[in-house]
Structures are given as C-alpha cells and as structure tokens.
Tab-separated table of C-alpha atoms (C1' of nucleotides) in Angstrom:
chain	number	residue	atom	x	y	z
A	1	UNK	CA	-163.960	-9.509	14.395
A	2	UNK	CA	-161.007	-9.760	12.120
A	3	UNK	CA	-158.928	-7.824	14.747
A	4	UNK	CA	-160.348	-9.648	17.744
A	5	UNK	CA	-159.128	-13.226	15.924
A	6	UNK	CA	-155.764	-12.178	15.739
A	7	UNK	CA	-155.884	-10.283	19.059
A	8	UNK	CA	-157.001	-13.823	20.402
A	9	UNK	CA	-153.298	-14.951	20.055
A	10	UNK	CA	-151.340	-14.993	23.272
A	11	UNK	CA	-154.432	-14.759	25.304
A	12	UNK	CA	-154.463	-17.614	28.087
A	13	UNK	CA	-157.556	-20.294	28.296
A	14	UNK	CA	-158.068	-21.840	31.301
A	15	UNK	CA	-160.373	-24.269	31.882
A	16	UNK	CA	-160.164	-26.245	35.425
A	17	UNK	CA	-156.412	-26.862	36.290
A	18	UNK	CA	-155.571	-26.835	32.971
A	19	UNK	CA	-154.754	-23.759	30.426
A	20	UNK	CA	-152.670	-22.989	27.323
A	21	UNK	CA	-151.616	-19.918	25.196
A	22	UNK	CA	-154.041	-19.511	21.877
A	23	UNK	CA	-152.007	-19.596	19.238
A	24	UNK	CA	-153.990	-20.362	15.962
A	25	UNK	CA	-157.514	-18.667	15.468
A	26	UNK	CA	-159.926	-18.741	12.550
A	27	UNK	CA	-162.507	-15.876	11.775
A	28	UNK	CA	-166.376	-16.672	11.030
A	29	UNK	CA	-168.998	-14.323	9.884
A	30	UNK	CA	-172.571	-14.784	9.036
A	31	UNK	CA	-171.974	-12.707	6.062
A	32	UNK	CA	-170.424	-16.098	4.648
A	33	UNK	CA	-171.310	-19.271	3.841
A	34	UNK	CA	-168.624	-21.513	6.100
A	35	UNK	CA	-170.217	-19.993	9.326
A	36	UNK	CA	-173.126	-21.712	11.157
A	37	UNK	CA	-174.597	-18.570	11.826
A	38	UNK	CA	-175.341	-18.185	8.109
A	39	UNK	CA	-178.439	-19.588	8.435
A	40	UNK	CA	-179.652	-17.201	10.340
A	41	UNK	CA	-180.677	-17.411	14.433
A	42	UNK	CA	-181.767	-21.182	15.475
A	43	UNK	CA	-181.523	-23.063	18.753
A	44	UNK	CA	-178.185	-24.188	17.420
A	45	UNK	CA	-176.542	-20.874	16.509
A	46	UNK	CA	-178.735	-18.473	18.655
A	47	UNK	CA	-175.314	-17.988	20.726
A	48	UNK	CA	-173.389	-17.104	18.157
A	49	UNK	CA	-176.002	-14.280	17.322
A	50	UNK	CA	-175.916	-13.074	21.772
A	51	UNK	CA	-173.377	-10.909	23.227
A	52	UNK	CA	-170.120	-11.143	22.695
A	53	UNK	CA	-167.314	-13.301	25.432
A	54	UNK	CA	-169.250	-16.181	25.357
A	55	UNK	CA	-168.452	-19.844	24.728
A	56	UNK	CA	-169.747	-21.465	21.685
A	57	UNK	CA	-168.890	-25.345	21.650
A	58	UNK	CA	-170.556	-27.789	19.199
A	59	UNK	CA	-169.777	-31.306	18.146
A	60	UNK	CA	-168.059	-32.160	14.804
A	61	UNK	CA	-168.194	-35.315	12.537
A	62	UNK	CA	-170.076	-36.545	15.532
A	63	UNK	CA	-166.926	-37.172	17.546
A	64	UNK	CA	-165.082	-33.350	18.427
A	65	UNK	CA	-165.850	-30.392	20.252
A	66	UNK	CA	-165.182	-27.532	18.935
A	67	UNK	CA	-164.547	-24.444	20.571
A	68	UNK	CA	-165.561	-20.658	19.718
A	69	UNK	CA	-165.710	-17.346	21.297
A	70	UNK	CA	-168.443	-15.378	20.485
A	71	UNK	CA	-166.997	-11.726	19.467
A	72	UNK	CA	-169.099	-9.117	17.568
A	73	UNK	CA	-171.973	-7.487	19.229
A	74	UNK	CA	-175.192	-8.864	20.035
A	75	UNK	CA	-177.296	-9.795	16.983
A	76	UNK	CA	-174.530	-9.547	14.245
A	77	UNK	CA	-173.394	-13.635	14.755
A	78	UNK	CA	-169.829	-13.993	14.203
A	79	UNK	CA	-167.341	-15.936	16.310
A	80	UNK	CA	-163.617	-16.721	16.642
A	81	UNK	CA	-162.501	-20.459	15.991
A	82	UNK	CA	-159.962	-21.531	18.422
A	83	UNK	CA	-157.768	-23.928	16.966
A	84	UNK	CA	-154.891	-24.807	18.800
A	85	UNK	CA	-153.046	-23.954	22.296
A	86	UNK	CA	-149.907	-24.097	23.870
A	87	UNK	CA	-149.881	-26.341	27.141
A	88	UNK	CA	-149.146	-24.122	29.951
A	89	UNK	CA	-150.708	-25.580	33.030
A	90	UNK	CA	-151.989	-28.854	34.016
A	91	UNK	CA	-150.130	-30.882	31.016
A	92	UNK	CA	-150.568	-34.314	33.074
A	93	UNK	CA	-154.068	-34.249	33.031
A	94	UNK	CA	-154.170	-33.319	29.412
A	95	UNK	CA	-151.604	-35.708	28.952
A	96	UNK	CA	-154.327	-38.344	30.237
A	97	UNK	CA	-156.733	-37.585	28.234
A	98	UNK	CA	-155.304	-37.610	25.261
A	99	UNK	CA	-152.711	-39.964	25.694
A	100	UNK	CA	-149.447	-40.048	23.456
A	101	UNK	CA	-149.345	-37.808	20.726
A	102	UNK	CA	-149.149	-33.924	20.286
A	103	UNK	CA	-151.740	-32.123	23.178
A	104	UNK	CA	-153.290	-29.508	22.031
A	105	UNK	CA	-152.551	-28.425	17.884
A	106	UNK	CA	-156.010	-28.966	16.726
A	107	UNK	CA	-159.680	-27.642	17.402
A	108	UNK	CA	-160.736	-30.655	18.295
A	109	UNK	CA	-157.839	-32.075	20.581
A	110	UNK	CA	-157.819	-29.095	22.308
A	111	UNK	CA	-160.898	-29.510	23.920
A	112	UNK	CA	-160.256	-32.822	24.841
A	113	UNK	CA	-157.013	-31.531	26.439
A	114	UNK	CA	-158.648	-29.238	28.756
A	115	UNK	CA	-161.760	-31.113	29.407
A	116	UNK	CA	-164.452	-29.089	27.738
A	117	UNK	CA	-167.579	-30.469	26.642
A	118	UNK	CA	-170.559	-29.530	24.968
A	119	UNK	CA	-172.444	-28.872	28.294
A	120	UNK	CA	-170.444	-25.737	28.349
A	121	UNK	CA	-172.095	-24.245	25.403
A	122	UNK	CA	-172.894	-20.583	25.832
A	123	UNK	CA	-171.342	-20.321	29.465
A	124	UNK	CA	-169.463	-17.097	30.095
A	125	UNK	CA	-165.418	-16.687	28.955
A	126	UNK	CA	-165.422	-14.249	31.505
A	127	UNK	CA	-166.727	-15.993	34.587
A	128	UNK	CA	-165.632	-19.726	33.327
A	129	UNK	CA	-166.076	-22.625	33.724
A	130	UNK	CA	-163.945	-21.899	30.690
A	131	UNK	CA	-161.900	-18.460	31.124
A	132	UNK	CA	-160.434	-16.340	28.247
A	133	UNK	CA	-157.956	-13.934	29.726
A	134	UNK	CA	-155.641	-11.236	27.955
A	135	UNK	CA	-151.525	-12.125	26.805
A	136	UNK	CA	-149.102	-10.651	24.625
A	137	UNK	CA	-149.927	-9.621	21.346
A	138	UNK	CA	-148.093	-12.098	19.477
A	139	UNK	CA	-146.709	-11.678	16.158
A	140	UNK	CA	-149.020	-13.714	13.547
A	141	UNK	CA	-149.206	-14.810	9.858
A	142	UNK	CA	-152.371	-14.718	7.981
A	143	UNK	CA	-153.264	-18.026	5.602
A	144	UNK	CA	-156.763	-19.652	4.456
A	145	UNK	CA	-158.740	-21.289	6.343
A	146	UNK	CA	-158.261	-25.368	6.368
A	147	UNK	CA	-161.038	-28.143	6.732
A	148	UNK	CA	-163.797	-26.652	5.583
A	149	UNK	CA	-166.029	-27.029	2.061
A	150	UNK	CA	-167.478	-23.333	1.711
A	151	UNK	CA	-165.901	-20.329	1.523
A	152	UNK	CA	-162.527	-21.622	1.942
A	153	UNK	CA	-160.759	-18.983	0.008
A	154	UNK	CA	-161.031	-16.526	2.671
A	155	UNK	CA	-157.638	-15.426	4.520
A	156	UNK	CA	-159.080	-15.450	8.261
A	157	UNK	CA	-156.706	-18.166	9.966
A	158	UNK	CA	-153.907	-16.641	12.138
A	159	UNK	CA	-151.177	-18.283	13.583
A	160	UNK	CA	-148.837	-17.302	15.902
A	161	UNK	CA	-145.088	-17.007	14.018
A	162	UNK	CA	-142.812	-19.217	15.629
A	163	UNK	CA	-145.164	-21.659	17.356
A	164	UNK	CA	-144.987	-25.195	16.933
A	165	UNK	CA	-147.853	-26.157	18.556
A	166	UNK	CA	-149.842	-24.571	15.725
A	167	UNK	CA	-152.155	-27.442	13.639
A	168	UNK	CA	-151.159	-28.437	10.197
A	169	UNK	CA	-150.654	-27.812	7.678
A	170	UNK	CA	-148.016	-24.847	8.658
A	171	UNK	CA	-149.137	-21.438	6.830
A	172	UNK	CA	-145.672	-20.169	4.757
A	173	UNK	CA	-143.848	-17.846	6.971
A	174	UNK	CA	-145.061	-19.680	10.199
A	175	UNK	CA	-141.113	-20.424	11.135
A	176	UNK	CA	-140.074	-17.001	9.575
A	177	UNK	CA	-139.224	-14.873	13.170
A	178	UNK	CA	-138.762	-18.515	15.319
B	1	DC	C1'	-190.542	-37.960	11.279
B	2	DA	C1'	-186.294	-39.181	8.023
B	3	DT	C1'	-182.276	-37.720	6.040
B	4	DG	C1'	-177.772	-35.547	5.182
B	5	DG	C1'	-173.941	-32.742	6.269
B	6	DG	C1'	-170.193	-30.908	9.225
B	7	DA	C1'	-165.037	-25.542	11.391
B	8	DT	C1'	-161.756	-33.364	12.558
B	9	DT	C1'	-158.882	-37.016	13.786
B	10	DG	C1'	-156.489	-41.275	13.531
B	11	DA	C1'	-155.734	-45.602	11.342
B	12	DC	C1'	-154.807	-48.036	7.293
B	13	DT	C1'	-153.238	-48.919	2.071
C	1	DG	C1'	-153.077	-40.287	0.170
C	2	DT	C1'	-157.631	-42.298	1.330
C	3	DC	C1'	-161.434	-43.513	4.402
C	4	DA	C1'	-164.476	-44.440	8.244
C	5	DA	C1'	-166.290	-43.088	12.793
C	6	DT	C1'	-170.410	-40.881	15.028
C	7	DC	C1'	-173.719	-37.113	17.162
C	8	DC	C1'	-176.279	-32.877	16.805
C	9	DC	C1'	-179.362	-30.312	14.365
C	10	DA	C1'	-181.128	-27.888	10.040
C	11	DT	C1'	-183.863	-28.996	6.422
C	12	DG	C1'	-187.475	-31.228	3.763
C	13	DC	C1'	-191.468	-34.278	3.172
DNA sequence: CATGGGATTGACT
DNA sequence: GTCAATCCCATGC
C-alpha cells in the first residue's frame, strides 16, 4: 500500500463529466490507530477490509465526503486517502458547485467538485460511477500526515512536486523541481 | 437507546 | 489563530 499511494499520483479520476489528476495521497493501515479499519470489520469499514479498486467514501465532521480507494488485498483493510486533484475536465460544473475559491486542493472539496456522494460508497473504481485510471508516475515528496489526532507522526502523505493544486500546508520540497 | 468523536472547511477575532 | 457546523456510526449503558 505504501507504493500504491504514491503510484496513485498522476492517475486520472473521473467521475461524470468531470475528472482531475491525483496529486496528493495519504496512506492508511489497520495496523494503526488513524485508520477506520482499526477497529476491526463493521458495517462501516467492512469495505475497506473487501477487495481492492473499490470506492470508500464516508462523511466527515458531519459535513465532507471523503474519498478512498481501497488497495491491499481482500481482508487486510487498508486504503489510499485521496486528497486533492488537478481540474482537468468539466471545471464549469465544478466551478458551480463549489463556487469561488480554489476547486479541488482538499479531501473534502474534491468531492464536492466532482459530484460524489456517499451513495457511492463501495461502487467499483474500475467500472465507475467513479473511475480511477492509470497517468504518469509523477515525481512526489513524502511529509506527515495533516488533520488527524492519532498516529500523526507517520510519513504516508505524498504530494506531487511542483503542483499547486496540492492542500495545505505545502510539505518542504513541494516547489523543489516546479 | 444515548453519547461522543472524526482522514475538514470556512468564517470570524 | 480560534471556533462552530453537522451526520454517520462505533461504543457503552
């Protein structure tokens, strides 16, 4: 899973007519604390313990979707947090509902961007409605993971060097190779 | 059945 | 920098 995270960046989402380029990802494991599936399989994280490619969404602070992909193999729970994207299609309509402001450089406006709600909770990444497909390997920089109380020490965010569409606060070295 | 926490964001002091 | 908003669900009585 810590290859697939930052083999994540440069890979297109599309969801409906919109998509962007992933460039910021954050690692979860049920080995640690900071992941839902550390509390072993429930209705909540039973996804996150299935097969990997598949869409885990859940609401945050009662107001966010947030959006996952589901990467180790069935039964071992571990997912990739992506955080933010890179408009690349459909920037009107994410434009509209998001109104003014940056589109896409957090977990949570991200899925507002491209419409995804929590309906689309362990749906496919392979056969949509939200789609996950293969980019560039992009270079990355490694930091610690940001808005969370447990576990927080742990280097698993990646960002994609050079992107400015990545959320803040900017890892050191992000502008390094822009 | 009641309660508390959460991988966030945006507005305000 | 600080703080409230607000829903799902895991946990505890």
């Amino acid at each position: 899973m810590l290859e697939v995270a930052p083999d994540l960046l440069g890979c297109v989402v599309t969801h409906g007519s919109t998509a962007g380029v992933i460039v910021e990802t954050e690692a979860y494991h049920f080995t640690e604390p900071a992941c839902h599936a550390y509390v072993g399989v429930t209705p909540r994280t039973h996804v996150l313990h299935g097969p990997p490619g598949t869409a885990y969404v859940y609401r945050s602070y009662g107001i966010h979707a947030l959006l996952n992909a589901v990467c180790e193999p069935e039964g071992v729970g571990a997912a990739v947090l992506i955080r933010a994207l890179e408009p690349l299609r459909g920037e009107g309509e994410m434009r509209s509902r998001r109104g003014a402001g940056e589109l896409a450089n957090g977990p949570g406006k991200l899925t507002q961007a491209l419409g995804i709600e929590l309906t689309e909770n362990a749906t496919s990444l392979i056969t949509g409605p939200i789609r996950i497909h293969e980019g560039e390997r992009l270079p990355y920089v490694t930091g610690v993971r940001i808005g969370i109380t447990k576990a927080a020490e742990l280097p698993w965010r990646f960002c994609a060097i050079g992107s400015r569409d990545v959320s803040r606060p900017w890892p050191p070295g992000l502008m390094q190779a822009a």
